[in-house]
PDB file of C-alpha atoms in Angstrom:
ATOM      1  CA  UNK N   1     112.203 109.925 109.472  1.00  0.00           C
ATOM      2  CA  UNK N   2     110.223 107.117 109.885  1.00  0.00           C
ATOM      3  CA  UNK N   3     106.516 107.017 110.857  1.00  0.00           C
ATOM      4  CA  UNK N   4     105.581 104.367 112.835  1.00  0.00           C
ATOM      5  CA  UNK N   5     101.646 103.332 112.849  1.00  0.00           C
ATOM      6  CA  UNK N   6     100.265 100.176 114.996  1.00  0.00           C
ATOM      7  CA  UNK N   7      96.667  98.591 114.294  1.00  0.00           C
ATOM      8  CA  UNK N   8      94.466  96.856 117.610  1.00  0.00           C
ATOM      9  CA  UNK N   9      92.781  93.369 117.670  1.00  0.00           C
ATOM     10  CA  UNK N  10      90.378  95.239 115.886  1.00  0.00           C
ATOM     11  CA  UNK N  11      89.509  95.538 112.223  1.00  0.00           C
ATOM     12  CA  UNK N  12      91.571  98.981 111.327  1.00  0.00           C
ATOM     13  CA  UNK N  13      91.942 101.193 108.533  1.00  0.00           C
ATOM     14  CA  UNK N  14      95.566 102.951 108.853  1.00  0.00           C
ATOM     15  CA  UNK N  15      96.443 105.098 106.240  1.00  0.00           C
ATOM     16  CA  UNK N  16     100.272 106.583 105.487  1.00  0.00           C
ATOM     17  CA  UNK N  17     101.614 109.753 105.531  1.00  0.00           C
ATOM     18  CA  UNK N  18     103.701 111.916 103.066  1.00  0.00           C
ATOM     19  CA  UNK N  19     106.684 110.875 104.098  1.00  0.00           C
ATOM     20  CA  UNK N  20     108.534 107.206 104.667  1.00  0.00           C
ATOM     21  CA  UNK N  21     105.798 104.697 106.807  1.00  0.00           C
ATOM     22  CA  UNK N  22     105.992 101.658 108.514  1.00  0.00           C
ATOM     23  CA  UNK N  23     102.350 100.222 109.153  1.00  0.00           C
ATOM     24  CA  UNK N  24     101.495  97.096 110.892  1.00  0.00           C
ATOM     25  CA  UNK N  25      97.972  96.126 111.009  1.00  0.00           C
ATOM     26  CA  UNK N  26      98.130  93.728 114.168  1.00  0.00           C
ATOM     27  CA  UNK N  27      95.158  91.416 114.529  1.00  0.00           C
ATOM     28  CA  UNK N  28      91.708  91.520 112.993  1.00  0.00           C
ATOM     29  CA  UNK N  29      90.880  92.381 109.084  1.00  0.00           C
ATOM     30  CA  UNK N  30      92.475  95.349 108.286  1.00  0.00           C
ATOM     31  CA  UNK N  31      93.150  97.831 105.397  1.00  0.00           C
ATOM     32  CA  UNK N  32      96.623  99.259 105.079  1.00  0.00           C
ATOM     33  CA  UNK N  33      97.137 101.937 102.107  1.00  0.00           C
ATOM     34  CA  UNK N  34     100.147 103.716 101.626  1.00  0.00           C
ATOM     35  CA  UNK N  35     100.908 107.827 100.860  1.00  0.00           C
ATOM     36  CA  UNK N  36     104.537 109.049  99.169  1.00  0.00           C
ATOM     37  CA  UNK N  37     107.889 108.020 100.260  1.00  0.00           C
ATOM     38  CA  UNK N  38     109.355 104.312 101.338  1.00  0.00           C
ATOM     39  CA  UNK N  39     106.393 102.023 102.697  1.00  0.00           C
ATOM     40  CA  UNK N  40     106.688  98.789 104.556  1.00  0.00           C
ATOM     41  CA  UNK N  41     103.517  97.262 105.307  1.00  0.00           C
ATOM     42  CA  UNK N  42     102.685  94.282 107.564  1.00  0.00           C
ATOM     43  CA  UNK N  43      99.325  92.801 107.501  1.00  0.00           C
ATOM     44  CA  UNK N  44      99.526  90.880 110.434  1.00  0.00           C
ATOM     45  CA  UNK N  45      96.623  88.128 111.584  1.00  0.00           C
ATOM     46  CA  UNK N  46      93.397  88.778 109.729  1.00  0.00           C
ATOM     47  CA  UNK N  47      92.259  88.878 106.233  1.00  0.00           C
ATOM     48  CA  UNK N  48      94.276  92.364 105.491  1.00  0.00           C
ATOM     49  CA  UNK N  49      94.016  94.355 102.341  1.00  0.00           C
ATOM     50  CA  UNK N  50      97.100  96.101 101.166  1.00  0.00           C
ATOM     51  CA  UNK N  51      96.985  98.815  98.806  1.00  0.00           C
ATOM     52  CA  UNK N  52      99.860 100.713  97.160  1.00  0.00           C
ATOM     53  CA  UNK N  53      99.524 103.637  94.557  1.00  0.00           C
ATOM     54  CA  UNK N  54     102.860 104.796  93.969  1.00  0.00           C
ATOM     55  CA  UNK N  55     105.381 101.875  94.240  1.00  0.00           C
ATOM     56  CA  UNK N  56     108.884 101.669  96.834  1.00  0.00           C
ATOM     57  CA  UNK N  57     107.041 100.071  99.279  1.00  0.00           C
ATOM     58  CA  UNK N  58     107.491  96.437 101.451  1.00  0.00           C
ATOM     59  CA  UNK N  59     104.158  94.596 101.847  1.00  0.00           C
ATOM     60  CA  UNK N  60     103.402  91.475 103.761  1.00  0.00           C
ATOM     61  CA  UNK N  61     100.312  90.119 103.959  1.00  0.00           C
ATOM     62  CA  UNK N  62     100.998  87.857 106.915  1.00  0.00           C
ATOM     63  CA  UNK N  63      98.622  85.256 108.454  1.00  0.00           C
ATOM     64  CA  UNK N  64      95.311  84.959 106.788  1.00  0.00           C
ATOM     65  CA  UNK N  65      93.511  85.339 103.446  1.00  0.00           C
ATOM     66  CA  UNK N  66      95.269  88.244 101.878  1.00  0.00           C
ATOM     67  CA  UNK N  67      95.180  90.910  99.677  1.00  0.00           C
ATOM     68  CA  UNK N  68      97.486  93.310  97.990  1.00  0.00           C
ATOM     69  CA  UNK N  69      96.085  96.198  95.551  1.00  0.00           C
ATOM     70  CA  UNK N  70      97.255  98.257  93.111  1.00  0.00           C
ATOM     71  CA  UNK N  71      93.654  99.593  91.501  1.00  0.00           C
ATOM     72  CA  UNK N  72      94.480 103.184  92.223  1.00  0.00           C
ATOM     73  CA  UNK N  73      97.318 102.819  89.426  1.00  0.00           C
ATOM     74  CA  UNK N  74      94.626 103.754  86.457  1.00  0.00           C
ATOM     75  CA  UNK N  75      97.369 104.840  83.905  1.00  0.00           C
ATOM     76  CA  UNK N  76     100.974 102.386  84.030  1.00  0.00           C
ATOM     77  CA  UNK N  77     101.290  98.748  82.864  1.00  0.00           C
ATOM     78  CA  UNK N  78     102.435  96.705  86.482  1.00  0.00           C
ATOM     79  CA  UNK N  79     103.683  93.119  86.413  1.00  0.00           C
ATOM     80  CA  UNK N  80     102.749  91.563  89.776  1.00  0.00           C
ATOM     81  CA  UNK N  81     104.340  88.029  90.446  1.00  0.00           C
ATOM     82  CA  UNK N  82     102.633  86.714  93.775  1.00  0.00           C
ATOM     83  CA  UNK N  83     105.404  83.845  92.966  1.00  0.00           C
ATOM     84  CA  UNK N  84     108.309  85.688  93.386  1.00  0.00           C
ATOM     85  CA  UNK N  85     107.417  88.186  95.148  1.00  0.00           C
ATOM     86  CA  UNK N  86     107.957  91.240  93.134  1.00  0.00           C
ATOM     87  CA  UNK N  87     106.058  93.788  91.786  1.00  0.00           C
ATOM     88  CA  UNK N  88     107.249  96.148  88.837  1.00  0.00           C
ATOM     89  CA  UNK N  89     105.916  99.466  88.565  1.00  0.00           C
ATOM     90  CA  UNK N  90     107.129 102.104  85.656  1.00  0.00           C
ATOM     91  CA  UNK N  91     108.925 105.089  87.357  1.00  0.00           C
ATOM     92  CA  UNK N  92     109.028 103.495  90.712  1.00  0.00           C
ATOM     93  CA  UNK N  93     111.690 100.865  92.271  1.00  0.00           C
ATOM     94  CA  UNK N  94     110.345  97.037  92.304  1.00  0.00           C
ATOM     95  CA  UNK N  95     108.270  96.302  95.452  1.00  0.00           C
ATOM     96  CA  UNK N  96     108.124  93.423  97.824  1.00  0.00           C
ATOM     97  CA  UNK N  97     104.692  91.244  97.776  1.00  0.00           C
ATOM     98  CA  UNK N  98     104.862  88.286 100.138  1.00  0.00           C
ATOM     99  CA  UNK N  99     101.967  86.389 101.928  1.00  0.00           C
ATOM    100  CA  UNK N 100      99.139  87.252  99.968  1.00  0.00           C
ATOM    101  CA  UNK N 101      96.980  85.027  98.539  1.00  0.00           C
ATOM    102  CA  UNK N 102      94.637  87.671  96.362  1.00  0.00           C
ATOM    103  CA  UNK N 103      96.074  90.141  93.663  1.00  0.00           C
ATOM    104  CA  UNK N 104      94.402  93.300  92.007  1.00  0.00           C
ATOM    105  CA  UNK N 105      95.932  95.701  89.491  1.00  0.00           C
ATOM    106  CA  UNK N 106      94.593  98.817  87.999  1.00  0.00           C
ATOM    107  CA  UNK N 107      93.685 100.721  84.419  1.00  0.00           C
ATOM    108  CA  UNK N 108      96.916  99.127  82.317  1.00  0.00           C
ATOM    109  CA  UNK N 109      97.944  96.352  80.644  1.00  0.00           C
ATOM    110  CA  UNK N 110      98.912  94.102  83.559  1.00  0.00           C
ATOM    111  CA  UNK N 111     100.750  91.423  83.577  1.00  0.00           C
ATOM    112  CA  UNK N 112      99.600  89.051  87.069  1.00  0.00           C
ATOM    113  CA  UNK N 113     101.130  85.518  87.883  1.00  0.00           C
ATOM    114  CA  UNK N 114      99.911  83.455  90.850  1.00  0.00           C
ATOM    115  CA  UNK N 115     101.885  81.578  93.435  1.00  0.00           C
ATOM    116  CA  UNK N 116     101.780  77.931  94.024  1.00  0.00           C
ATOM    117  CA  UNK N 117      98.886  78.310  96.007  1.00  0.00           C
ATOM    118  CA  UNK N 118      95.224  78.925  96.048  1.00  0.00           C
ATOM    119  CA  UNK N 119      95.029  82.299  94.139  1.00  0.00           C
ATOM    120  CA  UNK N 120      92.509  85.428  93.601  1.00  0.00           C
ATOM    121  CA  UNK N 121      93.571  87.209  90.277  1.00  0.00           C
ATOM    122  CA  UNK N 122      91.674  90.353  89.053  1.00  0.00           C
ATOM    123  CA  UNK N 123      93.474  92.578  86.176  1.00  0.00           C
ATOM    124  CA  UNK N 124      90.702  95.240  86.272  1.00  0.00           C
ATOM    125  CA  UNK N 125      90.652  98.038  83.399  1.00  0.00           C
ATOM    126  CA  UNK N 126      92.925  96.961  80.744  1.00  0.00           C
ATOM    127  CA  UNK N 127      94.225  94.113  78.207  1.00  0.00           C
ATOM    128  CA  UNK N 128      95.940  91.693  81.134  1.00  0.00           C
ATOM    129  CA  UNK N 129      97.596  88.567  81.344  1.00  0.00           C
ATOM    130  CA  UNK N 130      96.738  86.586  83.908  1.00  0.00           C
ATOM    131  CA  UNK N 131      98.594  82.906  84.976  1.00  0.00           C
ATOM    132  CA  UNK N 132      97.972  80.462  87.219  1.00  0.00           C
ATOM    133  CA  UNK N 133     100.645  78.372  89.204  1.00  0.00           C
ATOM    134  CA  UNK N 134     100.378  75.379  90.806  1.00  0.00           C
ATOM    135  CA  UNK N 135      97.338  75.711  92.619  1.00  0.00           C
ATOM    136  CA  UNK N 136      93.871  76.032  92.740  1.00  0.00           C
ATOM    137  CA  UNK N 137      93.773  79.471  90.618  1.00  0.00           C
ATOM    138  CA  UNK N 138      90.553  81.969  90.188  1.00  0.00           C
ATOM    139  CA  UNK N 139      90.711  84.828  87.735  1.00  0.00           C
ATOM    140  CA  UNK N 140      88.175  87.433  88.808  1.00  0.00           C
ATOM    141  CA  UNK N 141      85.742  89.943  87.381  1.00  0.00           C
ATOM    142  CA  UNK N 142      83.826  92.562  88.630  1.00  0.00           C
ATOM    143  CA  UNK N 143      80.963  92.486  85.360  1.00  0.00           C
ATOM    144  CA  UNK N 144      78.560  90.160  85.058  1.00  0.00           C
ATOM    145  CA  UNK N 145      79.040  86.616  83.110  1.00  0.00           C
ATOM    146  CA  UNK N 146      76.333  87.596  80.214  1.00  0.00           C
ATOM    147  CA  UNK N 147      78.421  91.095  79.279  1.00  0.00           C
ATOM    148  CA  UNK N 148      81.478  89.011  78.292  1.00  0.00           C
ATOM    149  CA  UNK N 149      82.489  86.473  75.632  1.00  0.00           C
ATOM    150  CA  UNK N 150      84.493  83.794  76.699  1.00  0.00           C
ATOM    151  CA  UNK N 151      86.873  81.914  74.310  1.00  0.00           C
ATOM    152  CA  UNK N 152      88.867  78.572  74.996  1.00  0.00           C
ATOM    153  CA  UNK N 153      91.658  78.437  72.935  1.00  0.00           C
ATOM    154  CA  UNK N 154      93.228  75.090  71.374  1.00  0.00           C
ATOM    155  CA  UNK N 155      96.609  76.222  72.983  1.00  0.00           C
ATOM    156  CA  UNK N 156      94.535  75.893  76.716  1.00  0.00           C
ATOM    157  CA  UNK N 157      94.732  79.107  77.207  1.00  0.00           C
ATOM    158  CA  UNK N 158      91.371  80.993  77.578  1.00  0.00           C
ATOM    159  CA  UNK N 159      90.407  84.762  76.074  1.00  0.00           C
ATOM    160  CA  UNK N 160      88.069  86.791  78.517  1.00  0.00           C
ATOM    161  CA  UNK N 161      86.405  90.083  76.447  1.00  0.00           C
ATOM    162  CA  UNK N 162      84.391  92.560  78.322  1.00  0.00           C
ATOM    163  CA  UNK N 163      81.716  93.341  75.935  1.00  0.00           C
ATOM    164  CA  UNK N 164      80.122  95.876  77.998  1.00  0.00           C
ATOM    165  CA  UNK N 165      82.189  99.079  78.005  1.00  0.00           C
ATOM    166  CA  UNK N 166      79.462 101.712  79.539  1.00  0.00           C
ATOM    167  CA  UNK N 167      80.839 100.539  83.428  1.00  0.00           C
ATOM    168  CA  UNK N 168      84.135 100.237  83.069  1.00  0.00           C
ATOM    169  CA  UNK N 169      86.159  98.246  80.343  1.00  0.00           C
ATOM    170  CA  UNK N 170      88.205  95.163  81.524  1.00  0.00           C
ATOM    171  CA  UNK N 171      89.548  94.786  78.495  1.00  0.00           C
ATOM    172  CA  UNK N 172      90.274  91.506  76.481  1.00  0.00           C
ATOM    173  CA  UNK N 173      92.496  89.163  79.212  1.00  0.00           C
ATOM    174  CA  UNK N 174      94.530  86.150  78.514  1.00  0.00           C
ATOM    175  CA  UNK N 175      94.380  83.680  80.664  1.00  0.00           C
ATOM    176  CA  UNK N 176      96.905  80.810  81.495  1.00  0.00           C
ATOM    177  CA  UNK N 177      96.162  77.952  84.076  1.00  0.00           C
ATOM    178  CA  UNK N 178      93.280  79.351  85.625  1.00  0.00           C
ATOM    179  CA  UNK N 179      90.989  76.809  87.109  1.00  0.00           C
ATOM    180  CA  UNK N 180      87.797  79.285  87.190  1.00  0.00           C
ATOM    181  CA  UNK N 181      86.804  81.930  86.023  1.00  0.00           C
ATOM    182  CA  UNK N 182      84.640  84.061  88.847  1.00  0.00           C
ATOM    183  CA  UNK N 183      82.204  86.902  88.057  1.00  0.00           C
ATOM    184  CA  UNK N 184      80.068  89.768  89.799  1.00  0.00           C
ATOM    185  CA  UNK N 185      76.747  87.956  89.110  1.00  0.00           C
ATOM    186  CA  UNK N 186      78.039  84.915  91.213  1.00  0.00           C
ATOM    187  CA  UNK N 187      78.379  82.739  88.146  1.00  0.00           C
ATOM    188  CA  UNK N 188      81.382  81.069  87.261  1.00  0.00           C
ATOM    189  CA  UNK N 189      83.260  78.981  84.040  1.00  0.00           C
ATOM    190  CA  UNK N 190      85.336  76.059  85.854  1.00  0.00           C
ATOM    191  CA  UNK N 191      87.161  74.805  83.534  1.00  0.00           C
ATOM    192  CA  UNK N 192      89.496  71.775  85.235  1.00  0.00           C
ATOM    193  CA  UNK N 193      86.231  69.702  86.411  1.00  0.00           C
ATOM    194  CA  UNK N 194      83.676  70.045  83.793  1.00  0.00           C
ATOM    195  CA  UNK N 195      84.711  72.642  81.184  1.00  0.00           C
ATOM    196  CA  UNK N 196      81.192  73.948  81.824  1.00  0.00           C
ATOM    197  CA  UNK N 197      80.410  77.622  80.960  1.00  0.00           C
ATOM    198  CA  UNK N 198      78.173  80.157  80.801  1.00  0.00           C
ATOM    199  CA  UNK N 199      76.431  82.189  77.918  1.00  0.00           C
ATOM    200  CA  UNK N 200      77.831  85.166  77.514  1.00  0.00           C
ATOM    201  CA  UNK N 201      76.225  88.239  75.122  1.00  0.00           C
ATOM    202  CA  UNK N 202      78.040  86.555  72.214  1.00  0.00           C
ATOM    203  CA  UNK N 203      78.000  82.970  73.373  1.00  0.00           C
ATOM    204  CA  UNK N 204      81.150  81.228  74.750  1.00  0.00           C
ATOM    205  CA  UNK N 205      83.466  79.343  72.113  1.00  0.00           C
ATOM    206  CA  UNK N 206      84.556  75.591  71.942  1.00  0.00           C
ATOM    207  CA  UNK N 207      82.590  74.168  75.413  1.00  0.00           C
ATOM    208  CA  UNK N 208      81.460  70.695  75.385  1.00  0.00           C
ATOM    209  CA  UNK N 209      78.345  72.662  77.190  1.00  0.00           C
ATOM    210  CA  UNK N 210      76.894  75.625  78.466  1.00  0.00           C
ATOM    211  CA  UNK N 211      76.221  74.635  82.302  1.00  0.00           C
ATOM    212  CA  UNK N 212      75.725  77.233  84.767  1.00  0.00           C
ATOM    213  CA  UNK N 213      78.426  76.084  86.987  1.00  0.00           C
ATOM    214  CA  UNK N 214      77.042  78.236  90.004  1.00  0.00           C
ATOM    215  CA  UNK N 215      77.879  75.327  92.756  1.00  0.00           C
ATOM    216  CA  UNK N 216      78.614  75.286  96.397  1.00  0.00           C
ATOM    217  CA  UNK N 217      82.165  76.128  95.759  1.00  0.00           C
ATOM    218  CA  UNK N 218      81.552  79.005  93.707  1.00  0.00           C
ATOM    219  CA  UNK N 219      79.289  80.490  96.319  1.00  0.00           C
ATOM    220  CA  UNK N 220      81.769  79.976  99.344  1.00  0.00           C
ATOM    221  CA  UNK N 221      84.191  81.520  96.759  1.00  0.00           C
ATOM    222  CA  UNK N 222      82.002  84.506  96.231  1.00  0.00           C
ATOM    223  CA  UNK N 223      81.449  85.016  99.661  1.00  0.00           C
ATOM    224  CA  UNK N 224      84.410  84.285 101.105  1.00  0.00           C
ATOM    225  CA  UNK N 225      86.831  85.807  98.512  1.00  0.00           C
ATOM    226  CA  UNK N 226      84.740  88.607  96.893  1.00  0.00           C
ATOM    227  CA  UNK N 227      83.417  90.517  99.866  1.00  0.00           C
ATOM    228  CA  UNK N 228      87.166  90.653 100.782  1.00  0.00           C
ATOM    229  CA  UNK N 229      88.364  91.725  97.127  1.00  0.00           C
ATOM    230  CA  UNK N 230      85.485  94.176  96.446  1.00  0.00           C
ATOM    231  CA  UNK N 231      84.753  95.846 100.597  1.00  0.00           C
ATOM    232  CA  UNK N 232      88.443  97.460 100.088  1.00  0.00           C
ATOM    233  CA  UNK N 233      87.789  99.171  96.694  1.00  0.00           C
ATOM    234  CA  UNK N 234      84.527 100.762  97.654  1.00  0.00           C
TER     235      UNK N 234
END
């Protein structure tokens, strides 16, 4: 049987059952997380949040700037491809990721690949590897800038070590095409304009300067993209 669940024009928070949901959020900025069984998930209008924990589900983000979340997964290794669509989870059948234009992963070594789009990426716990397409890409973490060292490699890729372990260890993440790197603090390392950085506790490697980079677009960013990214995981 299929359980049917309907958001308003409101903002909603609709949560699944045990058994085999379809959710639709409707308009307004909702939050759509899914129980056991066979999921599909429409966002709707709105800047939706999405969150799966145990895989064989549908999700479309739909109109809007959209999220889809897979944080609660603290102990499997998921490759998320906003770009194809797909999302691999060990143990579970692939799922279905369309519309979205943020992406969030849990405790393992992820694997995340953007879409040809503007793109939110944030690996959290774990060694990830995070690549940009086409667009405007952001790779996203929830530390501040000075409890990291940064490292941009001759290969243009760009090494991302969370130094600070006591509140939660992101890991050491590789990073391919990423135009900027956001953090918690609201500082930022853009890398296509200036290659500007900031100091992290051991310094940041092979920067032509250490430039806060804290501009205008890094604060719409910050308040655009992270109160959406971070209000669903509280």
């Amino acid at each position: 049987m299929l359980n049917e669940i309907y958001g308003t024009t409101s903002n909603d928070t609709i949560s699944g059952s045990r058994g085999n949901d379809n959710l639709s959020g409707g308009s307004g900025n909702d939050f759509l997380f899914t129980g056991d069984g066979y999921n599909f998930l429409f966002g709707g209008d709105g800047n939706d949040s999405l969150k799966s924990s145990t895989g064989n589900d549908f999700h479309s983000g739909g109109n809007g700037n959209d999220t889809v979340s897979y944080d609660t997964i603290l102990d499997l290794d998921i490759s998320a491809n906003l770009q194809t669509g797909k999302a691999i989870i060990p143990g579970a059948l692939d799922e279905t990721i369309t519309n979205f234009e943020n992406l969030i992963t849990g405790g393992g070594n992820d694997s995340l690949v953007a879409s040809n789009i503007a793109n939110v990426l944030q690996g959290g716990l774990g060694d990830d590897i995070i690549g940009g397409g086409n667009g405007s890409n952001f790779a996203s973490y929830t530390g501040k800038s000075d409890e990291f060292e940064i490292t941009l490699n001759d290969d243009e890729t760009i090494t991302v070590e969370d130094l600070n372990t006591s509140n939660g260890d992101e890991g050491t993440d590789t990073l391919t095409n990423i135009s900027q790197v956001l953090f918690g603090d609201r500082t930022s390392i853009d890398r296509n304009r200036t290659r500007s950085t900031v100091n992290g506790i051991a310094g940041v490697h092979n920067s032509t300067d250490n430039t806060d980079t804290s501009s205008s677009i890094s604060e719409y960013l910050y308040i655009r993209l992270h109160s959406l990214l971070f209000y669903y995981q509280s």
